[in-house]
Short mmCIF file of C-alpha atoms in Angstrom, two decimals:
data_model
loop_
_atom_site.label_atom_id
_atom_site.label_comp_id
_atom_site.label_asym_id
_atom_site.label_seq_id
_atom_site.Cartn_x
_atom_site.Cartn_y
_atom_site.Cartn_z
CA MET A 267 61.37 161.38 169.70
CA THR A 268 62.04 163.84 172.68
CA ALA A 269 65.84 163.75 173.44
CA PRO A 270 67.38 162.87 176.71
CA THR A 271 68.77 165.71 178.81
CA THR A 272 71.66 167.09 177.51
CA ASP A 273 73.94 170.14 178.36
CA SER A 274 72.04 172.06 175.66
CA ASN A 275 68.54 171.27 176.94
CA LYS A 276 69.18 170.65 180.63
CA ASP A 277 67.31 173.66 181.83
CA ARG A 278 64.24 173.11 179.57
CA VAL A 279 61.11 171.45 181.07
CA PHE A 280 59.02 169.66 178.57
CA ILE A 281 55.34 170.23 178.83
CA PHE A 282 53.38 167.03 178.54
CA ASP A 283 49.57 167.91 178.52
CA THR A 284 47.01 165.04 179.42
CA THR A 285 43.84 167.30 179.49
CA LEU A 286 42.38 164.96 176.57
CA ARG A 287 43.12 161.71 178.62
CA ASP A 288 43.43 162.23 182.38
CA GLY A 289 41.52 165.49 182.31
CA GLU A 290 38.56 163.92 180.51
CA GLN A 291 38.37 161.29 183.20
CA SER A 292 36.75 164.01 185.61
CA PRO A 293 33.26 163.00 186.27
CA GLY A 294 31.32 164.97 183.72
CA ALA A 295 33.91 166.15 181.55
CA THR A 296 33.44 164.05 178.40
CA MET A 297 34.25 165.71 175.16
CA THR A 298 32.78 165.04 171.71
CA LEU A 299 35.27 164.53 168.79
CA GLU A 300 35.10 168.05 167.54
CA GLU A 301 35.81 169.54 170.96
CA LYS A 302 38.78 167.32 171.30
CA LEU A 303 40.18 168.51 168.06
CA GLN A 304 39.70 172.12 169.08
CA VAL A 305 41.47 171.54 172.51
CA ALA A 306 44.45 169.80 170.52
CA GLU A 307 44.77 172.59 168.14
CA ALA A 308 44.85 175.17 170.87
CA LEU A 309 47.59 173.13 172.80
CA ASP A 310 49.48 172.72 169.81
CA GLU A 311 49.29 176.34 168.87
CA MET A 312 50.58 177.34 172.56
CA GLY A 313 53.64 175.21 172.21
CA VAL A 314 52.84 172.15 174.34
CA ASP A 315 55.48 169.38 173.57
CA ILE A 316 53.56 166.38 174.04
CA ILE A 317 49.71 165.97 173.85
CA GLU A 318 48.26 162.84 175.38
CA ALA A 319 45.30 162.13 173.23
CA GLY A 320 43.73 159.30 175.07
CA PHE A 321 43.52 155.60 175.82
CA PRO A 322 43.08 153.89 172.41
CA ILE A 323 42.14 150.74 173.80
CA ALA A 324 39.29 152.01 175.97
CA SER A 325 36.89 152.23 173.16
CA ASN A 326 36.46 152.78 169.40
CA GLY A 327 35.71 156.50 170.13
CA ASP A 328 38.87 156.84 172.08
CA PHE A 329 40.98 155.12 169.26
CA GLU A 330 39.16 157.22 166.86
CA ALA A 331 40.09 160.41 168.70
CA VAL A 332 43.58 159.62 169.08
CA VAL A 333 43.86 159.10 165.46
CA ALA A 334 42.12 162.22 164.53
CA VAL A 335 44.23 164.28 166.97
CA ALA A 336 47.45 162.33 165.53
CA LYS A 337 46.58 163.42 162.10
CA GLN A 338 45.61 167.08 162.97
CA VAL A 339 48.72 167.88 165.34
CA LYS A 340 51.50 169.74 163.50
CA ARG A 341 54.21 170.29 166.05
CA ALA A 342 53.62 168.44 169.20
CA THR A 343 54.34 164.63 169.89
CA VAL A 344 50.97 162.75 170.22
CA ALA A 345 50.90 160.00 172.91
CA GLY A 346 48.62 157.25 173.24
CA LEU A 347 48.14 155.49 176.83
CA ALA A 348 48.39 151.73 177.11
CA ARG A 349 48.34 149.36 180.15
CA ALA A 350 51.23 146.83 180.20
CA ILE A 351 49.12 144.46 178.21
CA THR A 352 49.99 143.46 174.55
CA ALA A 353 46.66 144.40 172.97
CA ASP A 354 46.83 147.81 174.83
CA ILE A 355 50.34 148.69 173.40
CA ASP A 356 49.37 147.27 169.78
CA ARG A 357 46.33 149.47 169.76
CA ALA A 358 48.15 152.42 171.19
CA GLY A 359 50.94 151.91 168.35
CA GLU A 360 48.30 151.68 165.57
CA ALA A 361 46.80 155.14 166.75
CA VAL A 362 49.76 157.22 167.15
CA ARG A 363 51.48 155.97 163.81
CA HIS A 364 49.36 158.66 162.28
CA ALA A 365 51.21 161.43 164.02
CA GLN A 366 54.27 163.29 162.64
CA LYS A 367 55.83 162.42 166.28
CA GLY A 368 54.22 159.68 167.97
CA ARG A 369 54.63 158.19 171.40
CA ILE A 370 53.35 155.28 173.36
CA HIS A 371 52.90 155.56 177.08
CA THR A 372 52.83 152.55 178.99
CA PHE A 373 52.28 151.88 182.65
CA VAL A 374 52.32 149.41 185.33
CA SER A 375 51.34 149.35 189.24
CA THR A 376 54.57 149.07 191.40
CA SER A 377 53.28 150.04 194.85
CA PRO A 378 52.89 147.20 197.60
CA ILE A 379 49.21 147.98 197.93
CA HIS A 380 48.57 147.86 194.21
CA LEU A 381 50.61 144.71 193.68
CA ALA A 382 48.59 143.06 196.50
CA HIS A 383 45.05 144.11 195.74
CA GLN A 384 45.00 145.26 191.91
CA MET A 385 47.86 143.54 190.29
CA LYS A 386 47.90 140.26 192.29
CA LYS A 387 51.54 139.94 191.17
CA THR A 388 55.15 139.62 192.87
CA GLU A 389 57.73 142.12 192.57
CA ASP A 390 59.65 139.73 190.00
CA GLU A 391 56.55 139.17 187.92
CA VAL A 392 56.38 143.02 187.61
CA ILE A 393 59.89 143.22 186.48
CA GLU A 394 59.32 140.71 183.77
CA ILE A 395 56.11 142.62 182.56
CA ILE A 396 58.14 145.80 182.33
CA ALA A 397 60.84 144.22 180.30
CA ARG A 398 58.52 142.39 177.92
CA THR A 399 56.06 145.26 177.39
CA VAL A 400 58.36 147.98 177.20
CA ALA A 401 60.35 146.19 174.55
CA GLN A 402 57.28 145.72 172.66
CA ALA A 403 56.39 149.14 172.57
CA ARG A 404 59.90 150.30 171.48
CA ASN A 405 59.81 147.68 168.59
CA LEU A 406 56.83 149.63 167.30
CA ILE A 407 57.91 153.34 167.84
CA ASP A 408 61.22 154.80 168.93
CA ASP A 409 59.52 157.20 171.50
CA VAL A 410 58.32 155.14 174.64
CA GLU A 411 57.28 156.37 177.80
CA TRP A 412 57.14 154.11 180.81
CA SER A 413 55.24 155.03 184.22
CA ALA A 414 55.23 153.46 187.49
CA MET A 415 51.75 153.89 188.71
CA ASP A 416 51.53 154.86 192.30
CA ALA A 417 55.38 155.60 192.40
CA THR A 418 55.36 157.72 195.47
CA ARG A 419 53.99 154.77 197.68
CA THR A 420 56.69 152.19 196.19
CA PRO A 421 59.65 151.36 197.98
CA LEU A 422 62.73 153.05 196.67
CA GLU A 423 64.88 150.16 196.11
CA PHE A 424 62.02 148.28 194.13
CA LEU A 425 61.32 151.46 192.10
CA LYS A 426 64.94 151.71 191.20
CA ARG A 427 64.74 148.03 189.76
CA CYS A 428 61.58 148.79 187.77
CA VAL A 429 63.23 152.13 186.47
CA GLU A 430 66.54 150.35 185.35
CA THR A 431 64.35 147.65 183.69
CA ALA A 432 62.26 150.01 181.69
CA ILE A 433 65.27 152.16 180.48
CA LYS A 434 67.07 148.67 179.47
CA ALA A 435 64.06 147.65 177.55
CA GLY A 436 64.24 150.92 175.59
CA ALA A 437 62.07 153.59 177.41
CA THR A 438 63.11 157.00 176.61
CA THR A 439 60.88 158.84 178.97
CA ILE A 440 60.57 157.49 182.88
CA ASN A 441 57.52 158.83 184.61
CA LEU A 442 56.99 158.60 188.43
CA PRO A 443 53.49 159.64 189.09
CA ASP A 444 52.14 160.68 192.33
CA THR A 445 49.06 158.72 191.46
CA VAL A 446 46.91 159.17 194.53
CA GLY A 447 48.03 162.67 195.31
CA TYR A 448 50.15 161.54 198.49
CA ALA A 449 53.63 163.19 198.20
CA VAL A 450 54.79 166.27 199.90
CA PRO A 451 57.42 168.53 198.03
CA ASP A 452 60.61 167.65 199.89
CA GLU A 453 60.20 163.94 199.67
CA HIS A 454 59.16 164.21 196.15
CA GLU A 455 62.17 166.18 195.01
CA LYS A 456 64.47 163.68 197.08
CA MET A 457 62.68 160.54 195.18
CA PHE A 458 63.72 162.07 191.83
CA ARG A 459 67.03 163.03 192.82
CA ASP A 460 68.03 159.56 194.28
CA ILE A 461 66.48 157.59 191.39
CA ILE A 462 68.29 159.92 188.59
CA THR A 463 71.58 159.82 190.53
CA GLN A 464 71.59 156.05 191.59
CA VAL A 465 69.81 154.14 188.78
CA PRO A 466 72.35 152.72 186.14
CA GLY A 467 71.63 154.42 182.49
CA ALA A 468 69.25 157.19 183.99
CA ASP A 469 70.97 159.71 181.81
CA LYS A 470 69.54 157.84 179.02
CA ALA A 471 66.02 159.00 179.77
CA ILE A 472 64.04 162.10 180.56
CA PHE A 473 62.21 161.85 183.91
CA SER A 474 58.78 162.95 184.22
CA ALA A 475 56.47 164.20 187.17
CA HIS A 476 52.64 163.34 187.04
CA CYS A 477 51.07 164.93 190.28
CA HIS A 478 47.36 164.69 191.47
CA ASN A 479 45.92 167.48 193.66
CA ASP A 480 44.27 165.33 196.58
CA LEU A 481 46.08 167.24 199.14
CA GLY A 482 46.33 170.54 196.94
CA LEU A 483 50.02 169.88 196.45
CA ALA A 484 50.10 168.96 192.57
CA VAL A 485 51.82 172.19 191.47
CA ALA A 486 54.34 172.43 194.44
CA ASN A 487 55.40 168.62 193.93
CA SER A 488 55.67 169.16 190.17
CA LEU A 489 58.05 171.99 190.62
CA ALA A 490 59.86 169.98 193.46
CA ALA A 491 60.30 167.20 190.88
CA VAL A 492 62.04 169.64 188.48
CA ARG A 493 64.12 170.63 191.23
CA GLY A 494 65.10 167.26 191.92
CA GLY A 495 65.97 166.61 188.12
CA ALA A 496 62.64 165.85 186.23
CA ARG A 497 62.60 167.64 182.98
CA GLN A 498 59.05 166.74 182.13
CA VAL A 499 55.78 167.81 183.71
CA GLU A 500 52.48 165.93 183.02
CA CYS A 501 49.58 168.52 183.57
CA THR A 502 46.31 169.60 182.32
CA ILE A 503 44.59 173.06 181.49
CA ASN A 504 42.67 174.37 184.47
CA GLY A 505 43.92 171.42 186.55
CA LEU A 506 41.23 169.32 185.11
CA GLY A 507 41.31 165.60 186.22
CA GLU A 508 39.77 162.91 188.28
CA ARG A 509 39.18 163.51 191.86
CA ALA A 510 40.74 166.67 192.92
CA GLY A 511 42.53 167.30 189.67
CA ASN A 512 46.05 167.37 188.11
CA ALA A 513 48.66 169.67 188.35
CA ALA A 514 47.61 172.83 186.37
CA LEU A 515 49.66 173.71 183.31
CA GLU A 516 49.13 177.48 183.52
CA GLU A 517 50.35 177.49 187.11
CA ILE A 518 53.41 175.45 186.55
CA VAL A 519 54.34 177.51 183.25
CA MET A 520 53.88 180.92 185.00
CA ALA A 521 55.53 179.74 188.24
CA LEU A 522 58.72 178.88 186.32
CA ARG A 523 58.51 182.02 184.23
CA THR A 524 57.74 184.32 187.27
CA ARG A 525 60.29 182.88 189.64
CA ALA A 526 63.09 182.06 187.38
CA ASP A 527 65.30 183.49 189.98
CA VAL A 528 64.98 180.62 192.00
CA MET A 529 64.02 177.90 189.48
CA PRO A 530 66.30 178.56 186.51
CA TYR A 531 64.36 176.40 184.03
CA HIS A 532 61.89 177.30 181.16
CA THR A 533 59.50 176.02 178.87
CA GLU A 534 58.44 176.50 175.15
CA ILE A 535 54.93 177.61 175.95
CA GLU A 536 53.55 180.81 174.46
CA THR A 537 52.20 182.25 177.62
CA THR A 538 49.54 184.61 175.86
CA HIS A 539 47.72 181.67 174.83
CA LEU A 540 46.79 180.44 178.35
CA ALA A 541 43.51 182.41 178.90
CA ARG A 542 42.25 181.14 175.65
CA ALA A 543 43.26 177.55 176.18
CA SER A 544 41.51 177.86 179.52
CA ARG A 545 38.46 179.04 178.08
CA ILE A 546 38.33 176.47 175.32
CA VAL A 547 38.70 173.60 177.83
CA SER A 548 36.19 175.06 180.05
CA ALA A 549 33.67 175.22 177.19
CA ALA A 550 34.44 171.98 175.90
CA ALA A 551 34.48 170.02 179.26
CA ASN A 552 31.67 172.01 180.67
CA PHE A 553 33.67 172.61 183.82
CA PRO A 554 33.45 176.20 184.86
CA VAL A 555 36.83 177.90 186.32
CA GLN A 556 36.41 178.88 189.69
CA TYR A 557 36.62 182.60 190.22
CA ASN A 558 39.77 182.63 192.40
CA LYS A 559 41.70 180.08 189.97
CA ALA A 560 45.27 181.08 189.80
CA ILE A 561 46.23 182.66 186.51
CA VAL A 562 43.20 182.20 184.63
CA GLY A 563 40.15 182.75 187.09
CA LYS A 564 38.01 185.72 186.79
CA ASN A 565 39.31 187.29 189.85
CA ALA A 566 43.06 186.43 189.22
CA PHE A 567 43.71 190.17 188.40
CA ALA A 568 40.90 191.72 190.21
CA HIS A 569 41.56 194.02 193.15
CA GLU A 570 38.85 195.01 195.58
CA SER A 571 40.66 196.24 198.62
CA GLY A 572 41.18 199.92 198.81
CA ILE A 573 44.71 199.77 199.92
CA HIS A 574 45.25 197.32 197.03
CA GLN A 575 43.62 199.53 194.40
CA ASP A 576 45.52 202.56 195.66
CA GLY A 577 48.77 200.78 195.02
CA MET A 578 47.61 199.59 191.57
CA LEU A 579 47.05 203.14 190.36
CA LYS A 580 50.19 204.33 191.52
CA ASN A 581 52.22 201.22 190.21
CA ALA A 582 50.83 197.90 188.94
CA GLU A 583 53.68 196.03 190.25
CA THR A 584 52.74 196.67 194.08
CA TYR A 585 50.10 194.00 193.77
CA GLU A 586 50.82 192.25 190.56
CA ILE A 587 53.63 189.87 190.01
CA MET A 588 52.71 189.22 186.41
CA THR A 589 50.50 191.20 183.90
CA PRO A 590 47.10 189.94 182.60
CA ALA A 591 48.51 190.52 179.10
CA SER A 592 51.30 188.01 179.70
CA VAL A 593 48.88 185.02 180.10
CA GLY A 594 46.39 186.47 177.21
CA ILE A 595 43.75 188.30 179.39
CA LYS A 596 42.39 191.50 178.29
CA GLU A 597 39.96 193.59 180.12
CA THR A 598 36.38 193.45 179.30
CA THR A 599 35.80 196.30 177.06
CA LEU A 600 32.55 197.64 175.37
CA VAL A 601 33.29 196.77 171.76
CA MET A 602 30.08 196.27 169.60
CA GLY A 603 26.44 196.89 168.90
CA LYS A 604 23.63 195.84 166.84
CA HIS A 605 24.89 197.99 164.13
CA SER A 606 28.43 196.20 163.92
CA GLY A 607 28.75 194.06 160.66
CA ARG A 608 30.33 190.79 159.73
CA ALA A 609 33.70 192.03 158.95
CA ALA A 610 33.76 193.75 162.46
CA PHE A 611 32.67 190.76 163.99
CA LYS A 612 35.01 188.49 162.39
CA ASP A 613 37.96 190.97 163.37
CA LYS A 614 36.78 190.93 166.98
CA LEU A 615 36.65 186.97 167.13
CA ARG A 616 40.31 186.90 165.72
CA GLU A 617 41.18 189.46 168.35
CA LEU A 618 39.71 187.16 171.18
CA GLY A 619 41.55 184.09 169.62
CA TYR A 620 38.71 182.49 167.61
CA GLU A 621 38.90 181.19 164.08
CA LEU A 622 35.53 179.88 162.98
CA GLY A 623 34.61 178.21 159.70
CA ASP A 624 31.82 179.74 157.57
CA ASN A 625 28.85 177.88 159.10
CA ALA A 626 30.06 178.39 162.57
CA PHE A 627 30.79 181.97 161.75
CA GLN A 628 27.32 182.84 160.47
CA GLU A 629 25.63 181.02 163.38
CA ALA A 630 27.66 182.89 165.76
CA PHE A 631 27.15 186.32 163.90
CA GLN A 632 23.39 185.64 163.82
CA ARG A 633 23.36 184.94 167.71
CA PHE A 634 25.43 188.26 168.16
CA LYS A 635 22.93 190.25 166.31
CA ASP A 636 20.21 188.85 168.53
CA LEU A 637 21.97 189.55 171.55
CA ALA A 638 22.92 193.08 170.45
CA ASP A 639 19.07 193.54 170.17
CA ARG A 640 18.27 192.35 173.35
CA LYS A 641 21.22 193.77 175.30
CA LYS A 642 22.19 197.52 175.69
CA HIS A 643 26.06 196.72 175.90
CA VAL A 644 27.84 193.82 174.50
CA TYR A 645 31.25 193.20 175.97
CA ASP A 646 34.23 190.95 175.12
CA ALA A 647 33.12 188.58 177.64
CA ASP A 648 29.70 188.21 176.18
CA ILE A 649 31.10 187.43 172.81
CA VAL A 650 33.42 184.80 174.28
CA ALA A 651 30.43 183.33 176.36
CA LEU A 652 28.21 183.31 173.00
CA VAL A 653 31.03 181.60 170.94
CA ASP A 654 31.69 178.92 173.69
CA ASP A 655 28.09 178.21 174.01
CA GLU A 656 27.65 177.87 170.12
CA VAL A 657 30.69 175.32 169.99
CA GLY A 658 29.51 173.24 173.14
CA SER A 659 25.96 172.88 171.51
CA VAL A 660 27.11 171.79 168.10
CA GLY A 661 25.36 168.66 167.01
CA ASP A 662 22.80 168.69 169.87
CA ARG A 663 19.82 166.36 168.91
CA ILE A 664 17.47 167.80 171.34
CA LYS A 665 16.89 171.44 171.05
CA LEU A 666 14.85 174.16 172.62
CA VAL A 667 12.07 175.59 170.23
CA ASP A 668 9.93 177.74 172.55
CA MET A 669 9.44 177.98 176.21
CA GLN A 670 6.96 180.10 178.36
CA VAL A 671 7.20 180.22 182.08
CA ILE A 672 4.46 181.50 184.50
CA SER A 673 5.49 182.07 188.07
CA LYS A 674 3.78 183.69 191.00
CA THR A 675 4.76 184.03 194.40
CA GLY A 676 2.99 181.57 196.59
CA GLY A 677 1.11 180.40 193.37
CA VAL A 678 1.60 178.42 190.44
CA HIS A 679 4.96 177.88 188.57
CA LYS A 680 4.13 176.44 185.06
CA CYS A 681 6.53 175.76 182.05
CA ASP A 682 4.96 175.21 178.62
CA LEU A 683 7.81 173.84 176.43
CA THR A 684 8.43 172.92 172.85
CA LEU A 685 11.46 170.78 172.11
CA SER A 686 12.80 169.47 168.75
CA ILE A 687 13.76 165.97 169.22
CA ASP A 688 15.40 164.46 166.21
CA GLY A 689 13.81 167.05 164.11
CA GLU A 690 10.50 166.50 165.49
CA GLU A 691 8.75 168.74 167.71
CA SER A 692 7.13 167.79 171.18
CA SER A 693 5.11 170.21 173.41
CA VAL A 694 4.60 169.64 177.08
CA SER A 695 3.46 171.49 180.22
CA TYR A 696 4.42 171.02 183.83
CA GLU A 697 3.84 172.55 187.08
CA GLY A 698 6.64 172.56 189.60
CA THR A 699 7.44 174.10 192.99
CA GLY A 700 9.46 176.69 191.45
CA SER A 701 10.34 178.05 187.87
CA VAL A 702 13.34 176.00 187.28
CA ASP A 703 11.75 173.04 188.74
CA ALA A 704 8.94 173.40 186.28
CA ILE A 705 11.24 173.78 183.31
CA PHE A 706 13.45 170.57 184.26
CA ASN A 707 10.44 168.42 184.83
CA ALA A 708 9.12 169.50 181.60
CA ILE A 709 12.13 168.64 179.93
CA LYS A 710 12.13 165.25 181.56
CA GLN A 711 8.48 164.70 180.65
CA ALA A 712 9.09 165.65 176.90
CA VAL A 713 12.25 163.20 176.56
CA GLY A 714 10.59 160.29 178.75
CA GLN A 715 13.58 159.98 181.25
CA GLU A 716 14.66 161.35 184.50
CA PRO A 717 18.49 161.67 185.08
CA HIS A 718 19.59 162.81 188.54
CA LEU A 719 20.30 166.41 188.79
CA VAL A 720 23.71 166.67 190.49
CA LEU A 721 24.53 170.35 190.29
CA TYR A 722 22.58 173.58 189.04
CA ALA A 723 24.34 176.90 189.12
CA ILE A 724 24.03 180.30 187.61
CA ASP A 725 26.80 183.11 186.92
CA GLY A 726 26.58 186.24 185.54
CA VAL A 727 28.91 186.80 182.63
CA THR A 728 29.28 190.53 183.02
CA GLY A 729 27.80 192.99 185.53
CA GLY A 730 24.50 194.90 185.22
CA THR A 731 21.00 193.62 185.24
CA ASP A 732 21.15 192.80 181.48
CA ALA A 733 23.99 190.65 181.75
CA GLN A 734 24.06 187.17 179.94
CA ALA A 735 23.47 184.47 182.63
CA SER A 736 26.05 181.56 182.59
CA ALA A 737 23.97 178.29 183.48
CA HIS A 738 25.72 175.12 184.54
CA VAL A 739 23.97 172.03 185.17
CA ARG A 740 25.33 168.48 185.91
CA LEU A 741 23.27 165.22 185.40
CA GLU A 742 23.96 161.59 186.48
CA HIS A 743 22.36 158.51 184.90
CA ASN A 744 23.61 154.74 185.68
CA GLY A 745 26.90 156.04 187.13
CA ARG A 746 27.69 158.32 184.29
CA ILE A 747 28.05 162.11 184.84
CA VAL A 748 27.73 164.78 182.29
CA SER A 749 27.70 168.76 182.37
CA GLY A 750 26.20 171.17 180.25
CA ASN A 751 26.50 175.09 180.00
CA ALA A 752 24.61 177.83 178.24
CA ALA A 753 24.67 181.61 177.99
CA GLU A 754 21.59 183.74 177.41
CA PRO A 755 20.29 187.18 178.94
CA ASP A 756 17.34 185.23 180.07
CA THR A 757 18.21 183.07 183.24
CA LEU A 758 15.47 180.70 182.62
CA VAL A 759 16.23 180.05 178.94
CA ALA A 760 19.88 179.69 180.02
CA SER A 761 18.85 176.98 182.46
CA ALA A 762 16.87 175.04 180.02
CA ARG A 763 19.66 175.09 177.24
CA ALA A 764 22.21 173.99 179.98
CA TYR A 765 19.95 170.86 181.12
CA LEU A 766 19.39 170.02 177.52
CA ASN A 767 23.07 170.38 176.76
CA ALA A 768 23.85 168.03 179.53
CA TYR A 769 21.21 165.55 178.49
CA ASN A 770 22.57 165.54 174.83
CA ARG A 771 26.06 164.54 176.14
CA LEU A 772 24.40 161.45 177.91
CA LEU A 773 22.88 160.44 174.31
CA ILE A 774 26.38 160.86 172.85
CA GLU A 775 28.08 158.77 175.52
CA ARG A 776 25.43 156.09 175.28
CA GLY A 777 24.96 156.35 171.37
CA ALA A 778 21.23 156.07 171.85
CA SER A 779 18.03 157.24 170.28
CA ALA A 780 17.15 160.78 171.50
CA GLN A 781 13.47 159.63 172.52
CA GLY A 782 13.60 157.39 175.71
CA ALA A 783 17.37 157.19 175.39
CA MET A 784 18.07 156.21 178.91
CA ALA A 785 15.56 153.53 179.50
CA GLY A 786 16.94 150.89 182.04
#
């Protein structure tokens, strides 16, 4: 159980990562069990205090994922989310009992708009629900977190009653989330300070902030909450999350570390793991990190302005308030070629933060050799893209076997395509308005269904005309949105594989057969 704030830890901020639960609620960010375990391992190694692994009652898949994470994690507390419903709490307790340190995180709405339109309950009825369900959770496990959903739009006096009730019922952590990203820093800090100083028994619990980024203020509000007395912050890698996302873990951690002069608090996060965790989550969720993303974006430590470059050459501190190495970012370096052997490749993977099993290593090594035969220079970034691509396509049931594209300005654009569908090959041809149009429609024809293409984007992994193309595809079908990524020196092959990667994720979500999987 995470201890209440005492003199010995009053300046420590506990990091509660909800990438696997709230982060996965981003449209298209669904992860497989293997990917969730990979993310959980990275979070645990980085020093995250609490990992919210999922919502056990939501589905058997979610329950099994929480159980698997609970069994795997060695250091962090593993939390399962539960509504203030008896069945939810029992299911969460069953899932996290496998953890060395488990937590039930239960929540109920408290704002007037939620009570009137969602809960359809009175304030007194909500108080009764809090007392009963928190006590139920505490009877199952010692570590119980209670959340007031939409706390920032809840009248302060009622919020105080709710918090006091939850603490009396046995909650050890009190979360006051900015569920809709409505707060601004000054009022957020004041809300926490008022609750902590005015609610009887507040010293028996740790207070937590969970901020959404609808107004771009999630990190600022999280830091304001810490100033107001919160000692747990709930966040996600890369700020992943529904709508505009959650507070970004890497930004909160580095803000506290870099500006300790004005925010004298600390975390136990090993910051050199941040860049690797960002890459793993981006690959697992198939969500590219924007170039100008703070801390982990491709341009976070890039300097193009002549004035900036001149200053950097003289003293890096003129334009950098932290070093790339402090967050685990290394310069892209020319490292290997087609004559490099297995041992050198394994050493390079270890240097880049990857530990692959025998089968995964052999597959990655073969792809590296193929890439080195086709590409003049192989950089660290190429190897990262290659391995992330390999991990993201493990278990794909529809695979690209062969593809030929004929394209002529003002003329025909034709794709001849062969796919392996559950082990059986299927070949089709399609003429489209462009090369990519022909490819995507050929795939639709081969699999027999037509999901809606929401997003298609291409990015270069490195510079140069022989750079690998990183393709991103987002598909929607019957309200479900999934994303797919792939990296290849050939842009068109990368596009086809990214489309197939997304399509395979639709199959996973539906548990359907590969051929004609989305009928109806």
